[in-house]
XYZ file of C-alpha atoms in Angstrom:
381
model
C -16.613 -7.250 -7.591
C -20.474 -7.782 -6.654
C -19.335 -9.845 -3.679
C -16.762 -7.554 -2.086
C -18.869 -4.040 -2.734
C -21.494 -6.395 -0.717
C -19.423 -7.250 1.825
C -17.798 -4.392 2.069
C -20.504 -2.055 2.553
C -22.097 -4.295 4.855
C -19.082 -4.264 6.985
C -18.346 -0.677 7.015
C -22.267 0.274 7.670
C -22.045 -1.649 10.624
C -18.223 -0.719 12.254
C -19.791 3.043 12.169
C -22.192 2.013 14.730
C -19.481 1.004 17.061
C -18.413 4.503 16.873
C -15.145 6.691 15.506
C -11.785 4.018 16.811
C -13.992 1.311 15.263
C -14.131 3.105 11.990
C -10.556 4.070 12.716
C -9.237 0.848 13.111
C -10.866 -0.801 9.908
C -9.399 1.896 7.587
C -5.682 1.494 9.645
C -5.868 -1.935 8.704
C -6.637 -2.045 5.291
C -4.478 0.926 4.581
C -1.484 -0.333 7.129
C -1.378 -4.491 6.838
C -3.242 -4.469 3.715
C -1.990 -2.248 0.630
C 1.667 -1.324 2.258
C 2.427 -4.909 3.400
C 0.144 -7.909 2.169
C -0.467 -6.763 -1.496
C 3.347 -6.066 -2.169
C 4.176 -9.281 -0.952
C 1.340 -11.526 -3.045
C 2.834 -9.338 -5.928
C 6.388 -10.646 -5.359
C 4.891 -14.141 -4.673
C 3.843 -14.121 -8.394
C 7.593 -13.776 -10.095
C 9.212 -16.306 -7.266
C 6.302 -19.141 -7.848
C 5.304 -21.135 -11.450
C 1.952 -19.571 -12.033
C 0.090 -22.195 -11.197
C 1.225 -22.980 -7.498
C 0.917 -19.137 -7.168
C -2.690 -19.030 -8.206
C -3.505 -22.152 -6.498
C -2.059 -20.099 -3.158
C -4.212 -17.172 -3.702
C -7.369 -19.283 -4.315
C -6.636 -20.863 -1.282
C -5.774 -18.231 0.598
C -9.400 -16.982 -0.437
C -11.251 -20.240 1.109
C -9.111 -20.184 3.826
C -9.820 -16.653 4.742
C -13.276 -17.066 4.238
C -13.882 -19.633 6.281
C -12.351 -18.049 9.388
C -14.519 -15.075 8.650
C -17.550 -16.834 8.674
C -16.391 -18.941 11.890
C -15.455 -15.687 13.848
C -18.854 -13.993 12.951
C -19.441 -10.298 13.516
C -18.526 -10.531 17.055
C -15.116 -10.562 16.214
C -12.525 -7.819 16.840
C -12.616 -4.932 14.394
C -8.943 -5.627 13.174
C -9.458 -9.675 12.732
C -12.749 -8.997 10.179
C -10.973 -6.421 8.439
C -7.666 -7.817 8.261
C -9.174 -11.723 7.463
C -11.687 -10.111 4.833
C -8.611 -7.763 3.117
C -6.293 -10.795 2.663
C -8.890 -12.139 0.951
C -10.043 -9.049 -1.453
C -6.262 -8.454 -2.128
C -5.629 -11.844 -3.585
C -8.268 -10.637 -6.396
C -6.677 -7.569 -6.930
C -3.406 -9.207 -7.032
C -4.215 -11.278 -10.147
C -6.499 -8.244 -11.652
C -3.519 -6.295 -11.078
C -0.648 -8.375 -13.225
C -3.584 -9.288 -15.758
C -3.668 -6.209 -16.293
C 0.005 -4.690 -16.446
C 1.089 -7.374 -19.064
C -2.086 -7.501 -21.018
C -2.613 -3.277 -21.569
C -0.903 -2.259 -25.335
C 1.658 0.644 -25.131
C -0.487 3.421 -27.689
C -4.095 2.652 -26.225
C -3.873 1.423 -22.639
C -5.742 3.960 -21.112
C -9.208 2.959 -22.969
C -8.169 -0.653 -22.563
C -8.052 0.292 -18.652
C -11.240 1.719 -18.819
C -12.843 -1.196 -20.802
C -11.718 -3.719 -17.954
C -12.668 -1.574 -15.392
C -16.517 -1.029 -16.927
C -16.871 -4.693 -16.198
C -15.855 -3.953 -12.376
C -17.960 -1.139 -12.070
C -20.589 -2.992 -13.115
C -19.928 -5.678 -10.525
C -19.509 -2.760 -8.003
C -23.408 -1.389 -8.812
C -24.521 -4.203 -8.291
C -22.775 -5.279 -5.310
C -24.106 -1.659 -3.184
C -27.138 -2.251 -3.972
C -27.137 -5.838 -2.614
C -25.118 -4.384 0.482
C -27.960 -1.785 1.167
C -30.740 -4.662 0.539
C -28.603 -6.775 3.470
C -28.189 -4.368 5.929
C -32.313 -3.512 5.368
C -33.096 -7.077 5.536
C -30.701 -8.532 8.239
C -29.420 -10.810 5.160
C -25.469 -10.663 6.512
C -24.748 -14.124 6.829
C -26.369 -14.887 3.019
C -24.803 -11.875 1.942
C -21.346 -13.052 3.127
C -21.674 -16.182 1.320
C -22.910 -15.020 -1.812
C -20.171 -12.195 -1.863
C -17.307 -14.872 -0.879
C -18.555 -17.469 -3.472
C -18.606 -14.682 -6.200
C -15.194 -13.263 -5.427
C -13.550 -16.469 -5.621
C -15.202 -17.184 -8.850
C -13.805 -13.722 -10.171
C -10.786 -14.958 -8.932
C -10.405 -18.206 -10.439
C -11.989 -16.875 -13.900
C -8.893 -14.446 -14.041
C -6.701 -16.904 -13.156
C -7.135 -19.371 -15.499
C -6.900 -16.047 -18.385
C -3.281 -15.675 -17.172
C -2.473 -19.391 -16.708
C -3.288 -19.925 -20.786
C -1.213 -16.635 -21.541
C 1.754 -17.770 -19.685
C 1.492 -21.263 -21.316
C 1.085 -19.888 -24.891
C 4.269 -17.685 -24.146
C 2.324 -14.650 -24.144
C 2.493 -13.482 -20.383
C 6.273 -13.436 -18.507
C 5.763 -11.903 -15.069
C 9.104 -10.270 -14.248
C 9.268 -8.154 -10.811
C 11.749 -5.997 -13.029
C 11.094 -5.057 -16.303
C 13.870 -5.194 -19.167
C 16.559 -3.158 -18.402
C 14.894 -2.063 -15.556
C 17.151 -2.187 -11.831
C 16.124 -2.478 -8.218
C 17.902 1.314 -7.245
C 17.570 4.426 -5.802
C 17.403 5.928 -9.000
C 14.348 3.492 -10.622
C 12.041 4.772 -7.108
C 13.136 8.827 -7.477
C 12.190 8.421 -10.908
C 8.511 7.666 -10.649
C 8.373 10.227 -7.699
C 5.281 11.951 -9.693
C 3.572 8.821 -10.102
C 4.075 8.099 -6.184
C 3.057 11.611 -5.236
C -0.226 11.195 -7.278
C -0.637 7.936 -6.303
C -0.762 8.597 -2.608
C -3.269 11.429 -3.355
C -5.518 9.531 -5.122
C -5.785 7.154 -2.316
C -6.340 9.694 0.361
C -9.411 11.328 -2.350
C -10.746 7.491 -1.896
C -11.098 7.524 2.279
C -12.446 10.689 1.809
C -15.189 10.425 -1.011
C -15.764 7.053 -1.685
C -13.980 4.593 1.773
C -16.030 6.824 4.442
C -19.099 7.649 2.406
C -21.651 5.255 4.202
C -20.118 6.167 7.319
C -20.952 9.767 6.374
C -24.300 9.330 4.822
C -25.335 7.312 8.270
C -24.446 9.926 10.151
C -26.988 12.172 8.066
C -29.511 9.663 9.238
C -29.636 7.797 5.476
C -30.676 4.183 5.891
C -28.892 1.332 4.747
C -30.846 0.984 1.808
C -30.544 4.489 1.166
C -26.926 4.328 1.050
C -27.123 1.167 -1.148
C -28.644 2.946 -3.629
C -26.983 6.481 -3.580
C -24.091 4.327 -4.176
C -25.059 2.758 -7.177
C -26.184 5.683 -8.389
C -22.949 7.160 -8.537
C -21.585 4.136 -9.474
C -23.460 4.033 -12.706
C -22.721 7.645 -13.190
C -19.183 6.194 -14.073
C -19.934 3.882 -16.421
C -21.616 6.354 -18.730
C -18.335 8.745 -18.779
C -16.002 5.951 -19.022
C -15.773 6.324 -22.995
C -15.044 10.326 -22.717
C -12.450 9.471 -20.066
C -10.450 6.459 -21.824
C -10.050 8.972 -24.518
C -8.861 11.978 -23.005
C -6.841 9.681 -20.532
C -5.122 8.451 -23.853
C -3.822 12.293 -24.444
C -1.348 11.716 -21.578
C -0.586 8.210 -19.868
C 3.063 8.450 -20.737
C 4.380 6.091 -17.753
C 6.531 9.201 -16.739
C 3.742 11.253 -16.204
C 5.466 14.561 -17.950
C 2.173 14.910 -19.890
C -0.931 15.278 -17.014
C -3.989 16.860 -18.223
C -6.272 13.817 -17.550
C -4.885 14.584 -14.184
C -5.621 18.282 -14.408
C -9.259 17.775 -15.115
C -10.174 15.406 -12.877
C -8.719 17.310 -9.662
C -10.658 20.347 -10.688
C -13.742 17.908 -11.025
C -12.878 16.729 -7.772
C -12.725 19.961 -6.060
C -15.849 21.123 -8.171
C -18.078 18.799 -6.410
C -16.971 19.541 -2.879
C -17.573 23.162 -2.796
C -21.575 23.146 -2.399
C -21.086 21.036 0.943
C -19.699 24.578 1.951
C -22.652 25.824 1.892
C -25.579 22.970 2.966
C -24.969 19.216 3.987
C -27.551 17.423 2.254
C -27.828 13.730 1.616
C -29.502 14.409 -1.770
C -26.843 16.915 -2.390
C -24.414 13.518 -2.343
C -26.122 12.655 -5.716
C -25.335 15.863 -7.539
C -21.944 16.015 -6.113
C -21.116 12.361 -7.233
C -21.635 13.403 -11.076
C -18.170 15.602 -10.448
C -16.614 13.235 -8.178
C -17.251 10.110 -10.242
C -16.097 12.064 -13.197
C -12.770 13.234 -11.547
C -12.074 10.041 -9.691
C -12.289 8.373 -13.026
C -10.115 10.698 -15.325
C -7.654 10.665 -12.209
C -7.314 6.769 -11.830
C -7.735 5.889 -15.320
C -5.095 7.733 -16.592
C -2.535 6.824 -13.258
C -3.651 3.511 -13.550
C -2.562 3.403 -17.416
C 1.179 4.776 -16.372
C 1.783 2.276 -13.846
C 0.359 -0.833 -16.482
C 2.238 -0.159 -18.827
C 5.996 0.044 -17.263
C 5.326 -3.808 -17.332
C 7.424 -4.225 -13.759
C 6.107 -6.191 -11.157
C 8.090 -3.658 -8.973
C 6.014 -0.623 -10.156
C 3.126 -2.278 -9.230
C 4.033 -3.015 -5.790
C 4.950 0.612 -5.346
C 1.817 1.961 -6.373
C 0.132 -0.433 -3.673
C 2.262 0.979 -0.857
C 1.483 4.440 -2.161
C -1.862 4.170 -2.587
C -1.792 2.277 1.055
C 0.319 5.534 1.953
C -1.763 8.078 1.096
C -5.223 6.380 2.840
C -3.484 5.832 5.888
C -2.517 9.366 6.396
C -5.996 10.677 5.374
C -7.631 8.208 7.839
C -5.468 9.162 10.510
C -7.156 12.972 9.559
C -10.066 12.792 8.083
C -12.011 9.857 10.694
C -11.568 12.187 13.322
C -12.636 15.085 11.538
C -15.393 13.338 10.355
C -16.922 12.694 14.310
C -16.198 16.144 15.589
C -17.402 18.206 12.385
C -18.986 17.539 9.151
C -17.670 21.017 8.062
C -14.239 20.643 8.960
C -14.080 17.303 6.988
C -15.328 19.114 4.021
C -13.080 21.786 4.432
C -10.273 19.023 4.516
C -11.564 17.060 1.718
C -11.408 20.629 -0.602
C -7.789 21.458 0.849
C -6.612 17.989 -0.159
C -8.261 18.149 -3.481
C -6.663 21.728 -3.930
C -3.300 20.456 -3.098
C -3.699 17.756 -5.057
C -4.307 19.623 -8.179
C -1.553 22.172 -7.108
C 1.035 19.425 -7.041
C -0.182 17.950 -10.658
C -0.291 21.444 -12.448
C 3.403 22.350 -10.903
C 4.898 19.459 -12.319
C 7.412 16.437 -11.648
C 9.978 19.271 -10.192
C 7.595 19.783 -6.909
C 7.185 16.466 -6.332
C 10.649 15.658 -6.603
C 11.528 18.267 -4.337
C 9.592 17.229 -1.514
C 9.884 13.270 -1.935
C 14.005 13.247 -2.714
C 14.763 14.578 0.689
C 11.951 12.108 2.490
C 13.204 8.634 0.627
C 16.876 9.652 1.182
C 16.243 9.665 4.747
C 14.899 6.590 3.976
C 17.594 4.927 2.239
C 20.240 6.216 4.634
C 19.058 4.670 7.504
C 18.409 1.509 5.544
């Protein structure tokens, strides 16, 4: 994760100098090609392929992807980085992805979550710091290699973790899950889980996709930004043990229990309400101790009901959701962002409000409101 936080940040510092439809176009991208289309289809790659000629497709597709990168260079269009640089980051989260769904146990998969995703985070800190340090330094080109190199060896280190499972007998990657049946009826029953799902990635374009596009605008340097967002990246990893636990209390794959949820909405909304009131970089620091902390108790305990449903299927919906719920808050929020810092704030509270207006009301709301929607869907399937 060092590598692409690196990368990342490096390429998202330097689209918001091109202005707002450059910004706009990288998040469409990701959000559009990315989640919705590419990460569902690696996902069904892995139950149609022996393991092995998957993973050697994915590494490959990493090298591959790479290299045109680097070949194109950062005069390239803004969709061609993006999209070449995505494939590539969604091959790793592919593999983290299924490690993770047939690895997590049924009664403690929510602290098992958080363990594995410590050792991201970790990779994550690291990686803004070194994307602030390249954007100071004019170190892209280094920066890119180092980040490519290290993602492929997170890659290939996970890889070979599923390979021995799978050859021991302890890892079957089914797209469906037993008993489980490709139907109407299997999607309208995780219509909570979607509904959150799509939220939580909208909360991401909002307070952690568009944040160095944000703090630029503020006039924060690169190295600035670097390190505001390691800060609030370490910030996580000290509440990860409070929120495995509590996140524990209600990852029921159905979602009927949701007061990790709960509290990590209200964190949410919690830290947007003094940007009301003053729009402070250093304010982004104090803020991040409520948004770290909600993100966290939000994902966490989402991320634990989708694991552990075991169904290849699941976790392709939960990419198109997530890819959903950022494209629509892209198409809102980038905008919003150029024309008024206030009027994105205002947004980000209304979403976070809704958000934990939907969770507190229960499955029966979002049922409501997604039954009628996929219908339409299926009927002119």
């Amino acid at each position: 994760m060092t590598g692409i936080t690196a990368v990342q940040l490096f390429m998202v510092f330097d689209f918001a100098s091109l202005g707002m439809w450059a910004v706009m176009e990288h998040f469409v991208v990701r959000s559009l090609f990315v989640s919705m289309m590419i990460m569902p289809l690696w996902l069904w790659l892995s139950t149609v392929m022996p393991f092995k000629n998957y993973a050697y497709l994915v590494l490959g597709a990493q090298v591959v992807t790479g290299a045109m990168l680097f070949l194109v260079g950062q005069d390239a269009p803004v969709w061609m980085s993006t999209l070449l640089f995505s494939i590539s980051v969604s091959s790793y989260w592919t593999i983290f992805h299924l490690m993770m769904s047939f690895s997590v146990s049924d009664d403690n998969s929510a602290n098992e979550v958080c363990m594995a995703d410590a050792g991201v985070t970790a990779g994550v800190l690291l990686g803004s710091i070194l994307g602030g340090l390249a954007l100071t330094y004019g170190l892209g080109v280094q920066t890119f290699i180092l980040g490519t190199v290290m993602m492929f060896i997170g890659t290939l280190i996970v890889s070979v973790l599923i390979y021995q499972k799978v050859q021991k007998g302890e890892f079957a990657l089914r797209f469906l899950s037993e008993g489980e049946e490709l139907s109407w009826r299997n999607v309208k029953g995780q219509s909570k889980n979607i509904y959150s799902t799509a939220y939580e990635g909208a909360f991401q374009v909002v307070a952690d996709f568009l944040a160095p596009v944000w703090l630029k605008l503020m006039s924060v340097s690169a190295l600035g930004v670097g390190i505001l967002s390691a800060a609030k990246i370490g910030l996580k990893l000290l509440v990860s043990p409070i929120v495995g636990h509590f996140a524990n209390q209600g990852s029921d794959a159905n979602a009927s229990h949701s007061h990790d949820l709960e509290i990590g909405l209200a964190l949410k909304c919690a830290g947007w309400l003094p940007w009301l009131f003053m729009q402070n970089p250093m304010l982004y620091a104090f803020s991040s101790l409520f948004w770290t902390g909600g993100q966290h108790f939000f994902s966490i305990g989402l991320a634990s009901r989708w694991y552990k449903q075991r169904s290849v299927f699941k976790l392709a919906l939960r990419e198109f959701s997530l890819g959903l719920g950022r494209l629509m808050a892209t198409l809102v929020a980038v905008p919003l962002l150029y024309w008024s810092m206030h009027s994105y704030i205002v947004f980000s509270i209304l979403l976070s409000t809704l958000m934990l207006f939907t969770t507190s009301f229960g499955k029966s709301i979002a049922t409501q409101h997604m039954s009628p929607l996929l219908m339409r869907l299926r009927r002119a399937a």
